[in-house]
Amino acid sequence: PVTQNFFTLLGVQPMIGRSFAVEECRGRSDTPPAALLSYGFWQRRFASDRGVVGRKLTLDNKPVMVVGVLPASFDFASVFAPGTPVDVFIPWPLTDETNGHGNTMQAIGRLRPGATAASAQAEFAVLAKQLEIQHPERNPVKPRLTPLQRHVNGRVSPALIVLACAVGVVMLIVCANLSNLQLARLGTRQKEMAMRAALGAGRSRLLRQMLTESVALSCCGAALGLILAIAGTRAIAHLDAFNIPLLASVRLDGDALGFTLLAAVLTGVLFGLLPALEVRSFAVGEMLKDGSRGSSAGQRHAWVRNGLVVSEVAFACTLLVAAGLLLRSFLRVLDVDPGFQPEGVATLRVDPSFQFSGLAQQNSYIDEVLRRTRSLPGMRAAGLTDVLPLEGDRSWQVSGMGQVYPKDRHPEAYIRVVSDGYFESVGIRLQAGRKFTERDRASSEPVAMVNETLARTLWPGQDAVGKVVTQDGGRRVVGVVGDVRHEALEKAGDSEMYLPMRQTFDYPAMNLVVRTVLPPDRLAPAVRAALRPIDSNLPVREFTTLQELVDKAVSPRRFLVLLLAGFAGFALILASLGIYAVISYSVSQRVQEIGIRMALGASATHLQSRILLRTLGLAAAGLALGMAASRALTSALGSLLFGVTPGDPFTFIGIGALLIVVAALAGYFPARRASRIDPMVALRAS
């Protein structure tokens, strides 16, 4: 349900048909109910039939008229209800009936020109005080304004910044590797450059030639990368395992293509700049002389290649440390006790397709649903709830009978409406008292259950069982259960109060929760067949396991860890290739020197040790720089870490050891090849 001006305020125009009219949102009986369809629902259920506008559908056993179809670009669920599929929109008249829905409503507004969120927040604070004075019988209003963009991406923005930085680090490592490659190629082209210079090519001409070659190489890589990116973004956009806002709308557009072209040119210039400057630094005579000896740019330029290797190791170290910290945080999150046991638990929405006429009809429906479900083979427990763990919250002010609290410090609790069997199905532990039973009905004493946090809040140091909360004129607490992490696995459980579904009317949102030994794909047909006699229009969606809800809750963190780990692994491979290339190139340039050393009695082990020590020296220098940079930069990851400090010694020591081992392996193979050089062959080649 949305108000009449909702889509107009957002600037969203239906792709087909129209938006809601004012009359349709006044709740008048002479106006036929209207509905707007989401684009995805229109495609799935109506095969993109443009003639659906004007047709009547049955919604909650009542006819509604389809007046329009929203555009594909409008993803309501990602913006306002992440993780919840939203298919149909209906008018919501703001009448006296909505007065009790204040804690389940969200209001959205557009600021006037020149206004800011801070000024609007200040204005709302004044209005809240006025409302509190005018209506002392109501709970105090605490308005919190959040910019819509922050509401959408505020949770994932830090992660996206980290990923962008990781991409930049990988690109810098690539540039360092390609710079080394170009420097090595330059060594074999010295005579060519000398000839060009002797024939009249100026230094600026040679510099442009080197940069042109580098940019051409970079653009070829970018073209291949775009092909992979098109396939990759399509695959990511269709992933349902990650609860990322607007992930389905990810695509390559003109901005992405322009950025790719710019990045390709800048990358080509960056990794081609050092070789180009090397060309400018050579005099023609020196180039001809060095070239006649068949050497590279000479020992005086070896520090450039070594410096690039050191920078690669430092960059890779920084990226690996960040990935290691986030990976350890992710594992810590998975080790958290959520307060329930998701293994072997599945859920199915069983909202009735009709409205209950009263509490008696609702309880009859509940009795039949639970009786028929529990009679199926393989069922260990079954219950109903209006809100599943990790799938939404609403809070009420709660107080113990006879207690008085300051208005600004009045206890609040999340409210769950559940049936008997729910706690057994989900695996929530009973700490004291009893659970709800079938006898907790309208004719019996009103009861409630609280979690440990609410029990400590309302009655510190006392036994909560037997106490009375003021809810609904007074409800006796019959049991205390363990805390459940309903908002996120990273956040400790807050105050919660459970109400028996058979004593609470007008909560048609029902989720059937079962603990079973059967797989969900075999369970769903059996449950639907069992419930069809009491509701032939039962939704046809498959069961969702509680483990899938847990996985969905940690999916943004998993998404970040997977991508960052991939970037870090790629950076490690590039760094190892860079070390191998430099050491291997150095060995190839020192064949004569190695042959002389071996002819004078140097052993193969001695040569290998010297080369390995040089390799480890470069790695150690890069590691020292990388560790220092990592310690300074990982403090920015504080908001993304859980159970791990930015200076976690285990991660730093582990990454350091990994880099040393990889560097040793990268240097071992060139060292081994050097130790097998035949001295006579090397001396004849001189």
XYZ file of C-alpha atoms in Angstrom:
686
model
C 0.000 0.000 0.000
C 1.200 3.492 -0.953
C -0.401 6.909 -0.846
C -1.756 8.585 -3.960
C 1.198 10.937 -4.490
C 3.944 8.362 -3.823
C 4.996 7.714 -7.421
C 4.541 11.354 -8.410
C 6.827 12.456 -5.578
C 9.510 10.013 -6.709
C 9.166 11.094 -10.317
C 8.088 7.596 -11.432
C 5.626 7.369 -14.328
C 3.908 4.070 -15.199
C 5.198 2.479 -18.376
C 1.641 1.512 -19.283
C -1.537 3.079 -17.993
C -1.645 5.636 -15.198
C -0.908 6.126 -11.528
C -3.514 6.245 -8.752
C -6.221 8.894 -8.858
C -7.143 10.986 -5.839
C -10.571 9.351 -5.584
C -9.034 5.880 -5.445
C -7.024 6.813 -2.362
C -9.939 8.157 -0.332
C -11.383 4.747 0.425
C -14.795 5.622 -1.065
C -17.108 2.680 -1.615
C -18.316 4.028 -4.984
C -14.762 3.966 -6.403
C -13.493 0.542 -7.592
C -10.212 -0.509 -5.943
C -7.166 -0.005 -8.163
C -3.767 -1.708 -8.421
C -0.419 -1.046 -10.084
C 1.811 -3.949 -11.140
C 5.570 -4.106 -10.945
C 7.393 -4.703 -14.222
C 8.750 -8.109 -13.136
C 5.324 -9.317 -11.987
C 3.797 -8.130 -15.267
C 6.379 -10.143 -17.203
C 6.119 -13.306 -15.089
C 2.360 -13.585 -14.592
C 0.964 -11.808 -17.660
C 3.625 -12.557 -20.301
C 4.154 -8.794 -20.895
C 0.575 -8.408 -22.143
C -0.076 -4.688 -22.606
C -3.793 -5.384 -22.478
C -3.624 -6.152 -18.770
C -4.512 -2.515 -18.003
C -8.251 -2.379 -17.393
C -8.522 -6.024 -16.358
C -9.786 -7.089 -12.958
C -7.780 -9.262 -10.586
C -8.774 -10.947 -7.342
C -6.775 -9.677 -4.396
C -7.643 -10.807 -0.864
C -10.845 -12.286 -2.301
C -11.857 -8.868 -3.683
C -11.816 -7.546 -7.278
C -9.297 -4.818 -8.098
C -8.728 -2.991 -11.380
C -5.243 -2.887 -12.927
C -4.639 0.762 -13.838
C -0.953 0.625 -14.826
C 2.399 -1.136 -14.998
C 5.495 0.456 -13.467
C 8.743 0.752 -15.488
C 11.524 -1.811 -15.232
C 13.913 0.846 -13.913
C 11.871 1.285 -10.719
C 13.032 -1.317 -8.196
C 10.869 -0.620 -5.155
C 12.072 -3.615 -3.140
C 15.766 -2.731 -3.349
C 15.110 0.825 -2.190
C 12.407 0.406 0.443
C 12.180 -3.297 1.326
C 15.491 -5.105 0.629
C 15.053 -8.854 0.423
C 11.248 -8.653 0.145
C 9.611 -9.214 -3.267
C 6.987 -6.548 -4.005
C 4.699 -7.185 -6.982
C 1.459 -5.223 -6.544
C 0.774 -1.703 -5.268
C -2.616 -0.611 -3.944
C -3.888 2.796 -2.735
C -3.500 3.493 0.973
C -6.011 6.029 2.286
C -4.746 7.860 5.369
C -7.736 7.609 7.699
C -8.342 7.070 11.403
C -7.723 3.353 10.817
C -4.034 4.033 10.166
C -3.467 5.764 13.526
C -2.202 2.542 15.059
C 0.256 1.867 12.242
C 2.740 4.580 13.092
C 5.567 2.180 13.915
C 5.080 0.189 10.711
C 4.849 3.136 8.308
C 7.610 4.860 6.417
C 7.182 8.426 5.179
C 9.154 9.873 2.297
C 9.351 13.522 1.293
C 11.155 15.787 -1.130
C 12.987 18.781 0.330
C 12.134 22.262 -0.834
C 14.790 24.014 -2.952
C 17.515 25.282 -0.644
C 16.459 23.097 2.284
C 18.777 20.500 3.804
C 18.179 17.286 5.690
C 19.608 18.930 8.824
C 17.178 21.843 8.665
C 14.263 19.491 8.051
C 15.361 17.355 11.001
C 15.378 20.445 13.231
C 11.908 21.389 12.037
C 10.605 17.889 12.722
C 12.079 17.988 16.226
C 10.034 21.130 16.943
C 6.895 19.511 15.515
C 7.482 16.414 17.649
C 7.576 18.544 20.795
C 4.332 20.240 19.769
C 2.652 16.886 19.163
C 3.832 15.629 22.530
C 2.262 18.670 24.258
C -0.982 18.452 22.268
C -1.340 14.672 22.747
C 0.186 13.686 26.109
C -1.662 10.360 25.953
C 0.399 9.277 22.940
C 3.895 7.899 22.917
C 6.533 10.557 22.198
C 7.525 10.942 18.554
C 11.216 10.665 17.686
C 11.508 11.480 13.973
C 14.757 10.458 12.254
C 15.310 11.788 8.750
C 17.658 9.908 6.448
C 18.514 10.939 2.869
C 17.106 8.339 0.498
C 20.465 7.748 -1.156
C 22.057 6.984 2.201
C 19.115 4.730 3.045
C 19.790 2.735 -0.114
C 23.575 2.565 -0.223
C 24.664 3.634 3.256
C 25.190 0.041 4.386
C 27.236 -0.984 1.359
C 29.077 2.264 0.588
C 32.125 1.458 2.782
C 32.389 -1.954 1.138
C 32.189 -0.451 -2.348
C 34.915 2.051 -1.477
C 37.125 -0.813 -0.291
C 36.488 -2.718 -3.526
C 37.265 0.370 -5.613
C 40.562 0.791 -3.752
C 41.310 -2.903 -4.289
C 40.783 -2.486 -8.035
C 43.134 0.502 -7.989
C 45.813 -1.482 -6.147
C 45.557 -4.353 -8.637
C 45.875 -1.879 -11.497
C 49.006 -0.393 -9.933
C 50.522 -3.879 -9.659
C 49.649 -4.493 -13.306
C 51.315 -1.204 -14.248
C 54.457 -2.160 -12.311
C 54.581 -5.549 -14.037
C 54.113 -4.086 -17.488
C 56.670 -1.371 -16.773
C 59.184 -4.096 -16.002
C 58.198 -5.866 -19.197
C 58.699 -2.703 -21.231
C 62.045 -2.050 -19.552
C 63.176 -5.567 -20.411
C 62.045 -5.118 -24.017
C 63.875 -1.811 -24.095
C 67.090 -3.635 -23.302
C 66.780 -5.637 -26.517
C 65.847 -2.551 -28.521
C 68.737 -0.277 -27.541
C 70.430 -0.587 -30.894
C 67.101 0.132 -32.621
C 66.651 3.269 -30.513
C 70.226 4.312 -31.165
C 69.737 3.918 -34.900
C 66.508 5.936 -34.805
C 68.231 8.673 -32.839
C 71.214 8.650 -35.206
C 68.858 8.997 -38.174
C 67.334 12.133 -36.686
C 64.571 11.013 -34.337
C 64.411 13.404 -31.423
C 63.936 12.343 -27.826
C 60.321 13.530 -27.846
C 59.706 11.372 -30.909
C 61.150 8.311 -29.176
C 59.129 9.086 -26.059
C 55.901 9.322 -28.076
C 56.702 6.016 -29.752
C 57.102 4.222 -26.420
C 53.928 5.754 -24.976
C 51.961 4.927 -28.143
C 53.027 1.286 -27.897
C 52.057 1.187 -24.201
C 48.644 2.761 -24.767
C 47.943 0.396 -27.686
C 48.808 -2.574 -25.461
C 46.606 -1.206 -22.670
C 43.634 -0.609 -24.979
C 43.863 -4.160 -26.326
C 43.675 -5.413 -22.752
C 40.729 -3.118 -22.060
C 38.851 -4.477 -25.081
C 39.290 -8.031 -23.813
C 38.342 -6.876 -20.321
C 35.083 -5.361 -21.592
C 34.061 -8.695 -23.093
C 34.669 -10.392 -19.753
C 32.945 -7.538 -17.902
C 29.765 -7.852 -19.980
C 29.506 -11.537 -19.114
C 30.468 -10.898 -15.489
C 27.943 -8.134 -14.842
C 25.147 -10.169 -16.388
C 26.014 -13.087 -14.138
C 26.212 -10.900 -11.022
C 22.936 -9.100 -11.802
C 21.072 -12.408 -11.825
C 22.462 -13.645 -8.505
C 19.738 -14.055 -5.891
C 22.111 -15.221 -3.167
C 23.294 -11.696 -2.339
C 21.085 -9.114 -0.647
C 22.696 -6.085 -2.315
C 20.560 -3.003 -3.096
C 19.902 -2.528 -6.836
C 22.221 -5.423 -7.739
C 19.764 -6.555 -10.415
C 20.131 -3.210 -12.204
C 23.920 -3.445 -12.563
C 24.932 -3.124 -16.209
C 27.558 -1.651 -18.511
C 26.457 1.776 -19.682
C 28.050 4.764 -21.374
C 29.642 5.948 -18.142
C 31.283 2.564 -17.596
C 32.589 2.485 -21.170
C 33.951 6.029 -20.857
C 35.654 5.184 -17.569
C 37.174 2.051 -19.126
C 38.583 4.028 -22.033
C 40.011 6.662 -19.692
C 41.480 3.991 -17.396
C 43.049 2.209 -20.387
C 44.751 5.378 -21.624
C 45.950 6.420 -18.171
C 47.198 2.905 -17.429
C 49.077 2.788 -20.721
C 50.688 6.137 -19.975
C 51.514 5.105 -16.415
C 53.240 1.811 -17.201
C 54.853 3.254 -20.343
C 56.205 6.372 -18.669
C 59.231 4.798 -16.981
C 60.501 3.027 -20.126
C 59.904 6.216 -22.113
C 61.916 8.256 -19.622
C 64.660 5.635 -19.783
C 64.870 6.263 -23.529
C 65.208 9.996 -22.932
C 67.968 9.467 -20.373
C 70.229 7.590 -22.793
C 72.802 9.305 -24.969
C 73.191 7.775 -28.431
C 76.811 6.863 -27.831
C 76.037 5.096 -24.570
C 73.173 3.236 -26.184
C 75.383 2.028 -29.002
C 78.121 1.084 -26.556
C 75.750 -0.781 -24.186
C 74.048 -2.336 -27.107
C 77.317 -3.615 -28.524
C 77.957 -5.398 -25.273
C 74.510 -6.928 -25.443
C 73.701 -5.652 -21.980
C 70.516 -4.047 -20.789
C 70.261 -0.477 -19.680
C 73.188 -1.219 -17.373
C 73.480 -1.765 -13.660
C 72.709 1.870 -12.983
C 69.127 1.212 -14.126
C 68.589 -2.086 -12.267
C 67.287 -0.203 -9.243
C 64.253 0.841 -11.310
C 63.214 -2.774 -11.876
C 63.972 -3.690 -8.276
C 61.955 -0.727 -7.049
C 58.990 -1.838 -9.112
C 59.189 -5.330 -7.602
C 59.329 -3.881 -4.096
C 56.256 -1.753 -4.840
C 54.390 -4.791 -6.189
C 55.050 -6.745 -3.018
C 53.996 -3.769 -0.894
C 50.745 -3.331 -2.811
C 49.984 -7.049 -2.688
C 50.716 -7.101 1.047
C 48.260 -4.265 1.697
C 45.530 -5.967 -0.295
C 46.148 -9.368 1.286
C 46.036 -7.936 4.809
C 42.703 -6.227 4.105
C 41.288 -9.417 2.603
C 42.617 -11.461 5.515
C 41.006 -9.184 8.104
C 37.648 -9.251 6.323
C 37.833 -13.012 5.879
C 38.508 -13.522 9.576
C 35.620 -11.162 10.360
C 33.334 -13.161 8.084
C 34.306 -16.404 9.794
C 33.652 -14.779 13.173
C 30.175 -13.758 11.987
C 29.452 -17.319 10.895
C 30.492 -18.540 14.349
C 27.995 -16.231 16.077
C 25.139 -17.948 17.876
C 22.004 -16.373 16.303
C 19.781 -17.558 19.141
C 18.033 -20.139 16.961
C 18.976 -23.313 15.102
C 18.440 -22.911 11.333
C 19.487 -26.439 10.378
C 16.538 -28.491 9.135
C 14.039 -25.589 9.329
C 11.929 -24.405 6.376
C 9.303 -21.667 6.041
C 6.331 -21.028 3.766
C 3.991 -18.036 3.600
C 0.450 -19.230 4.320
C -1.370 -15.903 4.272
C -5.074 -16.675 3.876
C -6.631 -15.537 0.603
C -9.617 -14.197 2.545
C -10.132 -11.824 5.457
C -11.061 -13.248 8.836
C -14.415 -12.193 10.206
C -13.172 -12.484 13.756
C -10.793 -14.175 16.168
C -12.773 -17.428 16.118
C -12.362 -17.856 12.349
C -8.678 -16.948 12.584
C -8.067 -19.537 15.315
C -9.945 -22.179 13.353
C -7.668 -21.483 10.392
C -4.575 -21.682 12.618
C -5.732 -24.951 14.178
C -6.313 -26.566 10.795
C -3.006 -25.365 9.305
C -0.981 -26.694 12.241
C -2.946 -29.956 12.568
C -2.635 -30.833 8.904
C 1.045 -29.840 8.736
C 2.045 -31.767 11.859
C 0.342 -34.905 10.544
C 2.671 -35.091 7.534
C 5.502 -37.654 7.603
C 8.926 -36.298 8.546
C 7.614 -33.377 10.637
C 9.301 -32.801 13.976
C 7.604 -29.489 14.864
C 5.475 -26.789 13.216
C 4.424 -23.275 14.210
C 3.328 -19.909 12.828
C 4.834 -16.434 13.102
C 4.149 -13.038 11.614
C 7.857 -12.109 11.324
C 10.733 -14.471 10.606
C 14.175 -14.021 12.148
C 16.338 -11.540 10.203
C 13.328 -10.435 8.126
C 11.939 -7.275 9.663
C 11.175 -5.504 12.917
C 8.572 -3.342 14.576
C 8.845 -2.042 18.121
C 6.375 -0.999 20.794
C 6.883 0.690 24.098
C 6.646 -1.907 26.860
C 6.397 -1.448 30.612
C 5.951 -3.608 33.669
C 2.725 -3.240 35.620
C 3.080 -0.579 38.317
C 6.355 0.808 36.956
C 6.879 4.374 35.794
C 9.551 5.389 33.269
C 10.721 8.760 31.985
C 9.308 9.408 28.513
C 12.742 9.767 27.016
C 13.887 6.442 28.506
C 10.789 4.310 28.113
C 11.671 0.665 27.300
C 10.905 -0.540 23.777
C 10.712 -4.096 22.496
C 10.366 -5.786 19.154
C 7.022 -7.581 18.902
C 6.558 -11.089 17.499
C 3.174 -12.749 17.155
C 3.659 -16.533 17.199
C 1.706 -19.732 17.727
C 2.449 -22.765 19.833
C 5.181 -24.885 18.274
C 7.085 -21.890 16.939
C 9.901 -22.000 19.496
C 10.377 -25.753 18.986
C 10.445 -25.297 15.202
C 12.958 -22.455 15.136
C 15.044 -23.804 17.998
C 14.786 -20.840 20.380
C 15.809 -21.939 23.865
C 13.388 -21.660 26.798
C 15.233 -20.215 29.810
C 12.411 -20.123 32.364
C 8.683 -20.785 32.640
C 6.741 -22.366 29.786
C 6.054 -21.871 26.094
C 2.756 -21.017 24.432
C 0.243 -23.855 24.087
C -3.007 -24.437 22.208
C -4.865 -23.420 25.383
C -3.616 -19.805 25.135
C -6.770 -18.452 23.501
C -9.078 -15.470 23.817
C -11.043 -17.236 26.553
C -7.933 -17.745 28.718
C -5.734 -15.288 30.599
C -3.813 -12.910 28.287
C -0.167 -13.997 28.342
C 3.153 -13.026 26.818
C 6.730 -14.255 26.665
C 9.848 -12.092 26.829
C 13.471 -12.607 25.982
C 16.306 -12.349 28.481
C 17.196 -8.760 27.552
C 13.655 -7.462 28.081
C 13.350 -9.425 31.326
C 16.541 -7.778 32.648
C 15.338 -4.363 31.452
C 11.894 -4.496 33.049
C 12.704 -6.484 36.193
C 16.449 -6.353 36.884
C 17.555 -9.014 39.358
C 14.057 -10.542 39.520
C 12.299 -13.550 38.040
C 10.216 -12.284 35.119
C 7.892 -15.315 35.086
C 4.605 -14.334 36.687
C 5.134 -10.605 36.252
C 2.628 -8.542 34.238
C 3.264 -6.188 31.311
C 0.783 -3.402 30.597
C 0.297 -4.442 26.975
C -3.405 -4.866 26.009
C -4.556 -3.992 29.504
C -2.206 -6.471 31.150
C -0.503 -9.688 30.028
C 1.130 -12.163 32.380
C 4.632 -13.303 31.456
C 4.616 -17.115 31.314
C 8.081 -17.723 29.899
C 11.513 -16.294 29.190
C 13.438 -17.331 26.062
C 16.958 -16.662 24.844
C 17.870 -13.607 22.809
C 17.597 -13.849 19.031
C 19.676 -11.738 16.635
C 16.797 -10.450 14.528
C 18.404 -7.377 12.940
C 21.794 -8.774 11.921
C 24.162 -11.482 13.049
C 26.717 -8.800 13.925
C 24.293 -7.067 16.298
C 23.422 -8.541 19.687
C 19.781 -9.360 20.377
C 17.582 -6.510 21.597
C 14.460 -6.543 23.779
C 11.691 -8.765 22.403
C 8.173 -9.670 23.460
C 6.190 -12.582 22.017
C 2.392 -12.585 21.853
C 0.284 -15.719 21.268
C -1.274 -15.636 17.807
C -4.545 -17.150 19.037
C -5.034 -14.189 21.395
C -4.144 -11.525 18.812
C -6.511 -10.632 15.990
C -5.877 -8.911 12.670
C -2.385 -10.290 12.011
C -2.985 -12.008 8.655
C 0.733 -12.192 7.802
C 1.539 -15.808 8.594
C 4.705 -17.782 8.005
C 4.533 -21.509 8.534
C 7.780 -22.698 10.150
C 8.532 -26.420 10.230
C 11.411 -28.485 11.521
C 11.681 -31.532 9.327
C 13.988 -34.228 8.063
C 12.656 -33.859 4.502
C 14.322 -31.674 1.832
C 12.339 -28.507 0.961
C 11.642 -29.601 -2.632
C 9.802 -32.694 -1.365
C 8.174 -30.858 1.530
C 6.456 -28.052 -0.401
C 4.096 -30.209 -2.553
C 3.040 -32.262 0.474
C 2.244 -29.169 2.571
C 0.320 -27.476 -0.254
C -1.716 -30.631 -0.857
C -2.482 -30.887 2.859
C -3.564 -27.231 3.145
C -5.510 -26.965 -0.125
C -8.814 -28.108 1.431
C -8.801 -25.110 3.801
C -7.413 -22.575 1.295
C -7.419 -23.431 -2.395
C -5.570 -20.191 -3.270
C -2.525 -20.880 -1.121
C 0.563 -19.155 -2.612
C 2.604 -21.487 -4.788
C 6.053 -20.312 -3.726
C 8.479 -22.959 -2.615
C 9.714 -23.372 0.919
C 12.580 -21.159 2.029
C 15.005 -22.655 4.492
C 15.965 -20.687 7.558
C 19.591 -21.254 6.587
C 18.908 -19.312 3.375
C 17.718 -16.374 5.478
C 20.933 -16.534 7.487
C 22.973 -16.716 4.283
C 21.028 -13.753 2.889
C 21.749 -11.744 6.031
C 25.509 -12.240 5.660
C 25.465 -12.037 1.850
C 26.748 -8.416 1.612
C 29.734 -9.367 3.778
C 30.244 -12.574 1.782
C 30.051 -10.602 -1.476
C 32.748 -8.215 -0.267
C 34.989 -11.007 1.019
C 34.715 -13.038 -2.190
C 35.536 -10.103 -4.446
C 38.314 -8.760 -2.253
C 39.797 -12.233 -1.824
C 39.739 -12.621 -5.594
C 41.513 -9.293 -6.068
C 44.042 -10.174 -3.371
C 44.723 -13.580 -4.929
C 45.171 -11.947 -8.320
C 47.530 -9.394 -6.788
C 49.560 -12.195 -5.188
C 49.877 -13.979 -8.539
C 50.934 -10.770 -10.269
C 53.490 -9.978 -7.581
C 54.969 -13.471 -7.774
C 55.140 -13.205 -11.570
C 56.833 -9.831 -11.222
C 59.458 -11.247 -8.850
C 60.018 -14.251 -11.110
C 60.350 -12.053 -14.206
C 62.902 -9.697 -12.662
C 65.032 -12.455 -11.152
C 64.802 -14.535 -14.321
C 65.758 -11.533 -16.458
C 68.651 -10.765 -14.159
C 69.899 -14.338 -14.466
C 69.668 -14.218 -18.260
C 71.738 -11.021 -18.298
C 74.407 -12.489 -16.003
C 75.058 -15.772 -17.782
C 78.692 -14.886 -18.467
C 79.290 -13.733 -14.891
C 77.708 -16.922 -13.527
C 79.839 -19.039 -15.897
C 83.014 -17.339 -14.690
C 82.035 -17.813 -11.039
C 81.362 -21.493 -11.592
C 84.630 -21.876 -13.532
C 86.455 -20.354 -10.555
C 84.897 -22.913 -8.182
C 81.565 -21.460 -7.071
C 79.144 -24.285 -6.233
C 75.588 -24.562 -7.496
C 74.289 -24.297 -3.912
C 76.252 -21.079 -3.398
C 74.799 -19.526 -6.570
C 71.272 -20.551 -5.644
C 71.690 -19.069 -2.174
C 72.913 -15.732 -3.541
C 69.973 -15.446 -5.945
C 67.465 -16.515 -3.305
C 68.889 -14.034 -0.811
C 68.516 -11.258 -3.351
C 64.942 -12.345 -4.020
C 64.089 -12.466 -0.322
C 65.742 -9.079 0.167
C 63.429 -7.490 -2.384
C 60.431 -9.272 -0.832
C 61.432 -8.193 2.686
C 61.727 -4.546 1.610
C 58.299 -4.682 -0.030
C 56.879 -6.528 2.960
C 58.142 -3.887 5.379
C 56.582 -1.097 3.333
C 53.365 -3.059 2.860
C 53.006 -3.882 6.553
C 53.517 -0.251 7.528
C 50.968 0.913 4.951
C 48.536 -1.828 5.969
C 48.701 -0.886 9.639
C 47.979 2.726 8.733
C 45.175 1.983 6.283
C 43.323 -0.901 7.945
C 41.980 1.426 10.628
C 39.596 2.628 7.903
C 38.141 -0.909 7.812
C 36.919 -0.628 11.400
C 33.239 -0.357 10.423
C 33.508 -3.525 8.312
C 35.283 -5.673 10.890
C 33.577 -7.904 13.440
C 35.401 -9.643 16.259
C 38.791 -8.690 14.769
C 40.944 -5.641 15.428
C 42.567 -3.705 12.546
C 45.970 -4.688 13.933
C 45.158 -8.397 14.305
C 48.609 -10.036 14.752
C 47.482 -13.412 13.408
C 46.519 -11.861 10.059
C 49.696 -9.782 9.751
C 51.994 -12.692 10.648
C 50.130 -15.086 8.340
C 50.235 -12.707 5.357
C 53.915 -11.974 5.956
C 54.759 -15.677 5.993
C 52.686 -16.269 2.854
C 54.472 -13.536 0.924
C 57.907 -14.784 1.980
C 57.047 -18.315 0.833
C 55.663 -17.078 -2.503
C 58.737 -14.876 -3.064
C 61.046 -17.793 -2.264
C 59.233 -19.999 -4.788
C 59.309 -17.230 -7.415
C 63.077 -16.877 -6.958
C 63.828 -20.592 -6.664
C 63.192 -21.527 -10.292
C 65.490 -18.866 -11.816
C 68.099 -19.740 -9.167
C 67.855 -23.407 -10.053
C 68.201 -22.620 -13.756
C 71.258 -20.473 -13.028
C 72.918 -23.262 -11.065
C 72.621 -25.569 -14.083
C 74.491 -23.259 -16.481
C 77.423 -25.003 -18.149
C 80.539 -22.796 -17.536
C 82.128 -23.762 -20.896
C 78.996 -22.834 -22.868
C 78.714 -19.514 -20.980
C 82.384 -18.634 -21.618
C 82.185 -19.511 -25.310
C 79.111 -17.244 -25.611
C 81.198 -14.307 -24.345
